[in-house]
Short mmCIF file of C-alpha atoms and ligand atoms in Angstrom, two decimals:
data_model
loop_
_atom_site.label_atom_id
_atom_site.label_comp_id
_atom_site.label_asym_id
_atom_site.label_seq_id
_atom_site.Cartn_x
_atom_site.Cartn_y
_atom_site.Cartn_z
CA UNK F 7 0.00 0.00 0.00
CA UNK F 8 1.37 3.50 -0.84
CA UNK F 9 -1.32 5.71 -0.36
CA UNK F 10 -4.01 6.34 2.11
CA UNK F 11 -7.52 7.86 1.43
CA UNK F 12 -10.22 8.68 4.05
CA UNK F 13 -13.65 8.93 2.80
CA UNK F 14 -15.69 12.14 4.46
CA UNK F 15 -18.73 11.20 5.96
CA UNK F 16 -21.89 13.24 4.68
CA UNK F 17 -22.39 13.40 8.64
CA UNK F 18 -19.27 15.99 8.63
CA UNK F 19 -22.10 18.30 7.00
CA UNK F 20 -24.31 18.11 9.96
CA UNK F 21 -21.61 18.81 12.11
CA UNK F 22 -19.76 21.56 10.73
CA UNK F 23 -22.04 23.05 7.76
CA UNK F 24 -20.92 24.88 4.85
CA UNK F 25 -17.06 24.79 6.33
CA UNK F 26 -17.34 20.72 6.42
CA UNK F 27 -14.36 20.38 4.60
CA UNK F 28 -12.05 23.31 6.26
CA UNK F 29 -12.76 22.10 9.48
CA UNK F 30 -12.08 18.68 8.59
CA UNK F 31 -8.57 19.66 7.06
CA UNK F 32 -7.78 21.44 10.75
CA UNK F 33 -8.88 17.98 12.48
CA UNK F 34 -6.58 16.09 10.07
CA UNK F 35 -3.51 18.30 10.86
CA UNK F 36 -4.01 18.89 14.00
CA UNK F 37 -4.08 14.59 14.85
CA UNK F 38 -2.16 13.72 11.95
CA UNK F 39 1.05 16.23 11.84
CA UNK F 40 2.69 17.80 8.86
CA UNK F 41 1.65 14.31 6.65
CA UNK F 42 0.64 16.02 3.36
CA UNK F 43 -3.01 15.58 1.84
CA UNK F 44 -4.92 16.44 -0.69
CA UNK F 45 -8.77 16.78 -1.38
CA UNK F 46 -10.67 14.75 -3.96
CA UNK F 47 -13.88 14.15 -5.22
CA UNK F 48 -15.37 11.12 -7.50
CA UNK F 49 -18.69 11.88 -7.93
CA UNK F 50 -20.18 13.14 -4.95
CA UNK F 51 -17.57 11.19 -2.68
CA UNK F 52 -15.25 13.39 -1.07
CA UNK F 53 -11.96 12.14 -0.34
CA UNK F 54 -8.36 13.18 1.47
CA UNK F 55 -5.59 11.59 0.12
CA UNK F 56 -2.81 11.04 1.81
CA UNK F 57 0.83 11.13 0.58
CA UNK F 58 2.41 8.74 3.30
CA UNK F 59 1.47 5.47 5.03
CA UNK F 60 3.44 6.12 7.81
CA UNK F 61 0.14 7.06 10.09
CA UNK F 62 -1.70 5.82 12.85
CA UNK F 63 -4.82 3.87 11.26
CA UNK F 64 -6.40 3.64 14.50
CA UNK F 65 -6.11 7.86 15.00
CA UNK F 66 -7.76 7.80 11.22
CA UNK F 67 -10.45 5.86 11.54
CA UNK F 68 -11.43 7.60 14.62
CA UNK F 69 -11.47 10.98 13.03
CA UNK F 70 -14.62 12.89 13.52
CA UNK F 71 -15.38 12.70 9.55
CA UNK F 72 -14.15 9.80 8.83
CA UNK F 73 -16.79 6.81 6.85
CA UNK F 74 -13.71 4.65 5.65
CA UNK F 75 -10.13 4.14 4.37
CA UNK F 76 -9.05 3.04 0.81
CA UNK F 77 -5.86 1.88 -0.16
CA UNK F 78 -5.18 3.95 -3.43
CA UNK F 79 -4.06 1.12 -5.79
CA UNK F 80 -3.17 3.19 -8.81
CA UNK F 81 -6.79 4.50 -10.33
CA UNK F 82 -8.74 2.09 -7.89
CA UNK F 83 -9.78 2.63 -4.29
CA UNK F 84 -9.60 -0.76 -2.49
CA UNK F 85 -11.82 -0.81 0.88
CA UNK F 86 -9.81 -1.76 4.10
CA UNK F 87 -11.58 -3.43 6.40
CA UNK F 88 -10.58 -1.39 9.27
CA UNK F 89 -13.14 0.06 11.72
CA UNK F 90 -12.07 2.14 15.04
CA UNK F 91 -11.38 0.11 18.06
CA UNK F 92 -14.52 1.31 20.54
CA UNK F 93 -16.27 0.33 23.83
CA UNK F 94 -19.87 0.07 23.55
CA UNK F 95 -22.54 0.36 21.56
CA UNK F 96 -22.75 3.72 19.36
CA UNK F 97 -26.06 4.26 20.69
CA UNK F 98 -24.86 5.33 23.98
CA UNK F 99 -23.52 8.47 22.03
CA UNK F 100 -25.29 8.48 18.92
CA UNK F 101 -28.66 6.87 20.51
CA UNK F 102 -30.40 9.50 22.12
CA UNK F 103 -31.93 12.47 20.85
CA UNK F 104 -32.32 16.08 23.17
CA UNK F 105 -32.87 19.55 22.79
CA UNK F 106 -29.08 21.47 23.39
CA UNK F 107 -27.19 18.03 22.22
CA UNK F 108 -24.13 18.71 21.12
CA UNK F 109 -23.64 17.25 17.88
CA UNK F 110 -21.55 14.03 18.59
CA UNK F 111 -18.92 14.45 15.80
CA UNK F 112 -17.85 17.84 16.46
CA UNK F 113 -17.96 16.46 20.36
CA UNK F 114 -15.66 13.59 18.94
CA UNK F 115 -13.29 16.07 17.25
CA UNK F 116 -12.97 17.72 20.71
CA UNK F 117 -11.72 14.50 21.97
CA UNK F 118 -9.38 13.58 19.09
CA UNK F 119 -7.97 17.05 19.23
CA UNK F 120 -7.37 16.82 22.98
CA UNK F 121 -5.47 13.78 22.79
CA UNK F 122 -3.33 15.13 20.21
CA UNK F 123 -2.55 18.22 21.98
CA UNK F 124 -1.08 15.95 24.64
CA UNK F 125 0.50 13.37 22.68
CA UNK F 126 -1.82 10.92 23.34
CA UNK F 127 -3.80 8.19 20.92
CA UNK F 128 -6.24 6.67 23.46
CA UNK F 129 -8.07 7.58 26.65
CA UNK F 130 -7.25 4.25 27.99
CA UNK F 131 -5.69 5.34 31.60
CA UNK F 132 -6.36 8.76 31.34
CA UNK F 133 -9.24 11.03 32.90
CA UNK F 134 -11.56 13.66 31.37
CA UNK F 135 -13.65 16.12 33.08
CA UNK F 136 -16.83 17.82 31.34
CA UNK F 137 -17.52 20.59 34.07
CA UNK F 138 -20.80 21.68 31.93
CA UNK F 139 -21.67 18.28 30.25
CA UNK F 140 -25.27 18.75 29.89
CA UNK F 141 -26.34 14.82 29.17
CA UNK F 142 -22.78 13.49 28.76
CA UNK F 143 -22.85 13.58 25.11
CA UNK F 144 -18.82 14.06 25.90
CA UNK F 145 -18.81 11.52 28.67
CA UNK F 146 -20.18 8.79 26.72
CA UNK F 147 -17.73 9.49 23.92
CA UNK F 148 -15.02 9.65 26.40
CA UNK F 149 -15.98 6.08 28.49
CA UNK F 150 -16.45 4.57 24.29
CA UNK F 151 -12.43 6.18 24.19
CA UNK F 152 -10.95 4.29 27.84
CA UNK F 153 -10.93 7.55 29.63
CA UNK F 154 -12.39 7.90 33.33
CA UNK F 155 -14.95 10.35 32.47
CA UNK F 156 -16.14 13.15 35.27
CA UNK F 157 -19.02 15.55 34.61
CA UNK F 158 -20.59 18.71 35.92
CA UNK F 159 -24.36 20.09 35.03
CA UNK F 160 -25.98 22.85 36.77
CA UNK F 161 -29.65 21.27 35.37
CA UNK F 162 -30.94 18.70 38.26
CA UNK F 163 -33.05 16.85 35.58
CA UNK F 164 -30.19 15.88 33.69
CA UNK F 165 -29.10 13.01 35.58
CA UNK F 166 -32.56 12.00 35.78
CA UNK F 167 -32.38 12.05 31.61
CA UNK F 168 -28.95 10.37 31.79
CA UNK F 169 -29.68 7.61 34.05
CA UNK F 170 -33.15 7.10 31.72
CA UNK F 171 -30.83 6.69 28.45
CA UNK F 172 -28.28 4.50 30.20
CA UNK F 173 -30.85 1.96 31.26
CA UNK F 174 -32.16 1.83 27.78
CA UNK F 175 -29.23 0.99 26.42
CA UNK F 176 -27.51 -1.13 28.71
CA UNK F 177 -30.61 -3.32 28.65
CA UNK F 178 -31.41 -3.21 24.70
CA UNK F 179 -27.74 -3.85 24.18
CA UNK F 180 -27.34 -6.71 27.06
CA UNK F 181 -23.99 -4.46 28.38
CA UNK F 182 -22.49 -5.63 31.33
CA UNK F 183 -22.79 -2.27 33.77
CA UNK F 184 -23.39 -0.82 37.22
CA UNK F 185 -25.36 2.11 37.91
CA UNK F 186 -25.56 3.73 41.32
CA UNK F 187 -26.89 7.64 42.90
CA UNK F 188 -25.84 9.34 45.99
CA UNK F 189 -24.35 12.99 46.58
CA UNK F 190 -21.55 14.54 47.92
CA UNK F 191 -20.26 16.43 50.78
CA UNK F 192 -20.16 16.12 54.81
CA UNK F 193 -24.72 15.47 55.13
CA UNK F 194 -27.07 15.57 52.56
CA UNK F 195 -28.11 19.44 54.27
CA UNK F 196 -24.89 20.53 53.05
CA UNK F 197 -24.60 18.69 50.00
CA UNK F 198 -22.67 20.00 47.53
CA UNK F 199 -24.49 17.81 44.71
CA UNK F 200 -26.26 14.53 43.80
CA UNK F 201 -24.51 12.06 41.98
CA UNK F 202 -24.86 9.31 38.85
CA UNK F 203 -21.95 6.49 38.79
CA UNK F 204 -21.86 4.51 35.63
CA UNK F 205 -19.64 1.67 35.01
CA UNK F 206 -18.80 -0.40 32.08
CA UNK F 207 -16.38 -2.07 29.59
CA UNK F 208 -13.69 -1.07 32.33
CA UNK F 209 -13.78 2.15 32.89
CA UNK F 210 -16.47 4.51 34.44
CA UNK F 211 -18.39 7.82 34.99
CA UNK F 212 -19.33 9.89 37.34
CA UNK F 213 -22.04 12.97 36.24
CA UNK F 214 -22.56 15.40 39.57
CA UNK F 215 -25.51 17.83 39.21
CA UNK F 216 -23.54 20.98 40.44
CA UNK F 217 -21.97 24.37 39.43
CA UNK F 218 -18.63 24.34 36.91
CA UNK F 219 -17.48 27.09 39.39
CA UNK F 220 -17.39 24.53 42.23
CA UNK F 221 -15.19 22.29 40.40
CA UNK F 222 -12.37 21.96 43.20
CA UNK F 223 -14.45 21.12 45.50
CA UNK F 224 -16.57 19.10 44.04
CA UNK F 225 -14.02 16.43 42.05
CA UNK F 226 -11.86 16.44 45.37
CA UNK F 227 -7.91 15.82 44.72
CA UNK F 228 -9.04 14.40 41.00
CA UNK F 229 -6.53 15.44 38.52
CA UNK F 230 -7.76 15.33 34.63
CA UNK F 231 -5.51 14.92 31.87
CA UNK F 232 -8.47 16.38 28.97
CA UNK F 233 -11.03 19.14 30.04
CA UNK F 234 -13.60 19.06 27.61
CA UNK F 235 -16.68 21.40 27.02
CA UNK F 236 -18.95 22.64 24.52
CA UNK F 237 -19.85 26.22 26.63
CA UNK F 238 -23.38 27.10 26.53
CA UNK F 239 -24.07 29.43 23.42
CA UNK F 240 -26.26 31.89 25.08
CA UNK F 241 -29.41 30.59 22.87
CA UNK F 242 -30.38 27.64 23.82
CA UNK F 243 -28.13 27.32 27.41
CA UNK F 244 -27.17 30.04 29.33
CA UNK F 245 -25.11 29.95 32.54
CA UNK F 246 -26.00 30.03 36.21
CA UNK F 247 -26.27 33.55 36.07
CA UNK F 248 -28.77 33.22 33.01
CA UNK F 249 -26.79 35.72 31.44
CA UNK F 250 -26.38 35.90 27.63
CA UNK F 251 -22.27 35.93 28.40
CA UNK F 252 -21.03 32.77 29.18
CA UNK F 253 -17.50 34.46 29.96
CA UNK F 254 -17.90 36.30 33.50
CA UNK F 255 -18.79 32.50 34.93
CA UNK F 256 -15.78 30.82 32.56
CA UNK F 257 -13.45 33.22 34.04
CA UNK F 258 -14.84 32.50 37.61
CA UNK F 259 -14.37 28.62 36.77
CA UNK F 260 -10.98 28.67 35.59
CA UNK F 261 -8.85 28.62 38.77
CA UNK F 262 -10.48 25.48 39.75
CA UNK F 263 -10.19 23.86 36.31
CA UNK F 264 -6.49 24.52 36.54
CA UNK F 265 -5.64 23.16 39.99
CA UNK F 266 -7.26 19.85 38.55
CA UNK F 267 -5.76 19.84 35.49
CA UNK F 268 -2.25 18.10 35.31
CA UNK F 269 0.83 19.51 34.09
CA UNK F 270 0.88 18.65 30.94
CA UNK F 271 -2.70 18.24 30.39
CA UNK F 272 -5.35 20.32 27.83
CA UNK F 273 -8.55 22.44 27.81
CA UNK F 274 -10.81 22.09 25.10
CA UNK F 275 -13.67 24.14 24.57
CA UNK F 276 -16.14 24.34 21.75
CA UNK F 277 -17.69 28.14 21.70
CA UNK F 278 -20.30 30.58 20.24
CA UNK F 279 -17.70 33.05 18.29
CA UNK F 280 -19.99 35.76 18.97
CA UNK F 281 -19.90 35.26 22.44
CA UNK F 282 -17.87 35.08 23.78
CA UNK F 283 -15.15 36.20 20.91
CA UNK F 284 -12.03 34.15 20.21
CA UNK F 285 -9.90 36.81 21.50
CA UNK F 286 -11.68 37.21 24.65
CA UNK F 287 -12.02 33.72 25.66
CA UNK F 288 -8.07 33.33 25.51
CA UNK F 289 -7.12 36.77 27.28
CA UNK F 290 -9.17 35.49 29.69
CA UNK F 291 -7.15 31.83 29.95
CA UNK F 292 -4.00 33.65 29.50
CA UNK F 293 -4.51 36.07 32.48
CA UNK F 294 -4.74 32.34 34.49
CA UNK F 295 -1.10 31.30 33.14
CA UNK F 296 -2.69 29.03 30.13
CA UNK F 297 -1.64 29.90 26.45
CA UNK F 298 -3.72 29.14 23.12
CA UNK F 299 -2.53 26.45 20.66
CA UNK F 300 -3.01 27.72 16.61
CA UNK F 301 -5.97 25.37 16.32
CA UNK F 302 -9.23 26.70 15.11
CA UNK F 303 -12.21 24.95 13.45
CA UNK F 304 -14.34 27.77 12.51
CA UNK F 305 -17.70 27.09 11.28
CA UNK F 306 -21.65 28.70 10.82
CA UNK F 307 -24.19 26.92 12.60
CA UNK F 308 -26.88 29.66 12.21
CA UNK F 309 -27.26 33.59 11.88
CA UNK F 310 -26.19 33.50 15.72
CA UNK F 311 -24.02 31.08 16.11
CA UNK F 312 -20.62 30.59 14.69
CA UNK F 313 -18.91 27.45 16.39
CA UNK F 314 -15.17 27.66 17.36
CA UNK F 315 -13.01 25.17 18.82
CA UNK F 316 -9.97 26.34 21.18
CA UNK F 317 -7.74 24.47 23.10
CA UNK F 318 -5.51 26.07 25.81
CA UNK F 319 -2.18 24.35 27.69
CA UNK F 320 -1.06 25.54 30.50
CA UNK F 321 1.87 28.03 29.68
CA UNK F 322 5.63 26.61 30.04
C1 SAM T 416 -23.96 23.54 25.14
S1 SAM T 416 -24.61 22.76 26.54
C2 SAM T 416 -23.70 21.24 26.66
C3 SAM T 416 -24.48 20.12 26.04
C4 SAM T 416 -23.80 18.77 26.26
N1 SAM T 416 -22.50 18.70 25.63
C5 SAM T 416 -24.71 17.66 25.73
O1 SAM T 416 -24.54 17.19 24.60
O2 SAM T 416 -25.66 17.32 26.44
C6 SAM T 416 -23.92 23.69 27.88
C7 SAM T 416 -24.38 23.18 29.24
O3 SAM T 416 -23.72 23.96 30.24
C8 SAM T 416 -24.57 23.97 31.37
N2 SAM T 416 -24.06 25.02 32.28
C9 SAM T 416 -24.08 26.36 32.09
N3 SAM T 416 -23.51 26.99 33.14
C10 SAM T 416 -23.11 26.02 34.01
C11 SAM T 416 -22.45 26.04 35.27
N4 SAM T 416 -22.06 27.19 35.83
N5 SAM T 416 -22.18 24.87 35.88
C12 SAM T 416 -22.54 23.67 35.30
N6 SAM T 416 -23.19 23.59 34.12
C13 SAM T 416 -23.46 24.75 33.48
C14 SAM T 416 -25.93 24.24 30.74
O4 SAM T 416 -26.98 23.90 31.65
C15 SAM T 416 -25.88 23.34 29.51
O5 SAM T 416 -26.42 22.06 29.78
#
């Protein structure tokens, strides 16, 4: 085999819209390197190719636009039978339909990004924390990955929701699991939240119903290797405050989100560019010690909502 192509998935168009294809070139170098690639089309099947072999199949396969690979065999395209190495059923992720879901392949992208911003290919040992996780759209992706997967959601009735959609599953798909509830903190007066635990395919969950801003407190001596988090937009979700501004409670969040954040590990936030903007979000990171990588995967949702993706390490 000398050359590599990666089919794009029409579902890359639900994800990103119109700027499918640019944000799928930023995915591809930002997990793959400085391997080169090309676009192609055949018809209406969009294609990368890629100029070297030398790649990790597993890391392509699991791109967020991926549908297949293709060994290019002069003018044919031969199949591989290759599919990404997951736990569970895709239904845990892809299953369940809600109002404010993130959409799970830009929530995958967050993932694959993350673990390339700290040289990683697999969650498998590692932990993730979404401190706004609404109903663990990122979770689930991250427990499908290996990684221990934390959340936070202000909304009490999401682990009600969440606990709902993990029995269906579990039972239409016969997976081996344990689900428990409790909270946490000294008596359930002074709680400081309730509590979901979800276990399965070795490894595990834990969603608290809480506030992000409490996140010190609340995962006690935890430290998380990927801090993932599509921010409310200001439509649909708005923060504690239920102010249109999701930035005055980010910036109130981020000391705690960087005492459990290990040394080397990354932030990853999908964003409404209007608000907060780019630039604002990272002055706001950077005043906390944490600098902004290049990556950016820019793309129009609706007239009031153009989707970014930043991720922040912590400065040398
Ligand atoms: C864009 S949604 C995330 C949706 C989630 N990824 C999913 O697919 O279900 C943002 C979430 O942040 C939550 N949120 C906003 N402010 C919060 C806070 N201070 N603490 C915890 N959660 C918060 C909102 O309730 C909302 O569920």
């Amino acid at each position: 085999m000398k050359k590599i192509a990666v089919q794009i998935s029409p579902e890359a168009k639900t994800a990103y819209f119109a700027n499918y294809i640019d944000v799928a070139q930023q995915e591809l170098i930002q997990v793959c390197g400085d391997i080169p690639f090309s676009y192609f089309k055949i018809g209406a099947l969009e294609f990368f190719e890629l100029a070297s072999t030398d790649v990790n199949l597993e890391q392509l396969l699991k791109l967020s636009f991926t549908q297949g690979l293709y060994a290019i065999e002069g003018e044919l395209l031969r199949p591989l039978d290759l599919s990404a190495d997951f736990n569970l059923h895709e239904d845990f992720v892809f299953g369940s339909k809600f109002k404010g879901k993130t959409n799970e392949r830009l929530t995958q992208m967050l993932i694959n990004v993350g673990l390339s911003a700290i040289n990683e290919t697999t969650g498998k040992g590692l932990k993730l924390l979404d401190p706004m996780c609404g109903r663990a759209t990122t979770l689930l992706w991250a427990i499908r990955y290996g990684f221990a997967a934390r959340g936070i959601e202000q909304d009490p009735k999401a682990i009600e929701d969440i606990h709902r959609n993990l029995k269906k599953w579990t039972k239409l798909h016969r997976q081996k699991h344990k689900l428990s509830e409790g909270f946490i903190g000294e008596s359930r007066k002074k709680k400081l939240g309730d509590f979901l635990d979800f276990s399965a395919a070795d490894t595990a969950m834990r969603v608290v119903s809480g506030d992000a801003r409490n996140t010190e407190q609340i995962f006690k001596k935890e430290k998380f290797d990927l801090i993932v988090s599509d921010l409310p937009y200001g439509v649909q979700h708005f923060t504690t405050e239920k102010t249109r501004n999701p930035l005055t409670v980010i910036d109130e969040c981020i000391s705690g989100w960087k005492n459990c954040l290990k040394k080397r590990g990354a932030v990853v936030l999908a964003f409404n560019n209007y608000n907060p903007k780019r630039k604002a979000l990272i002055e706001v990171f950077e005043k906390s010690g944490f600098e902004a990588l290049s990556f950016s995967a820019k793309h129009r949702m609706s007239e009031s909502i153009v989707r970014d993706v930043v991720i922040f390490k912590l400065s040398e």
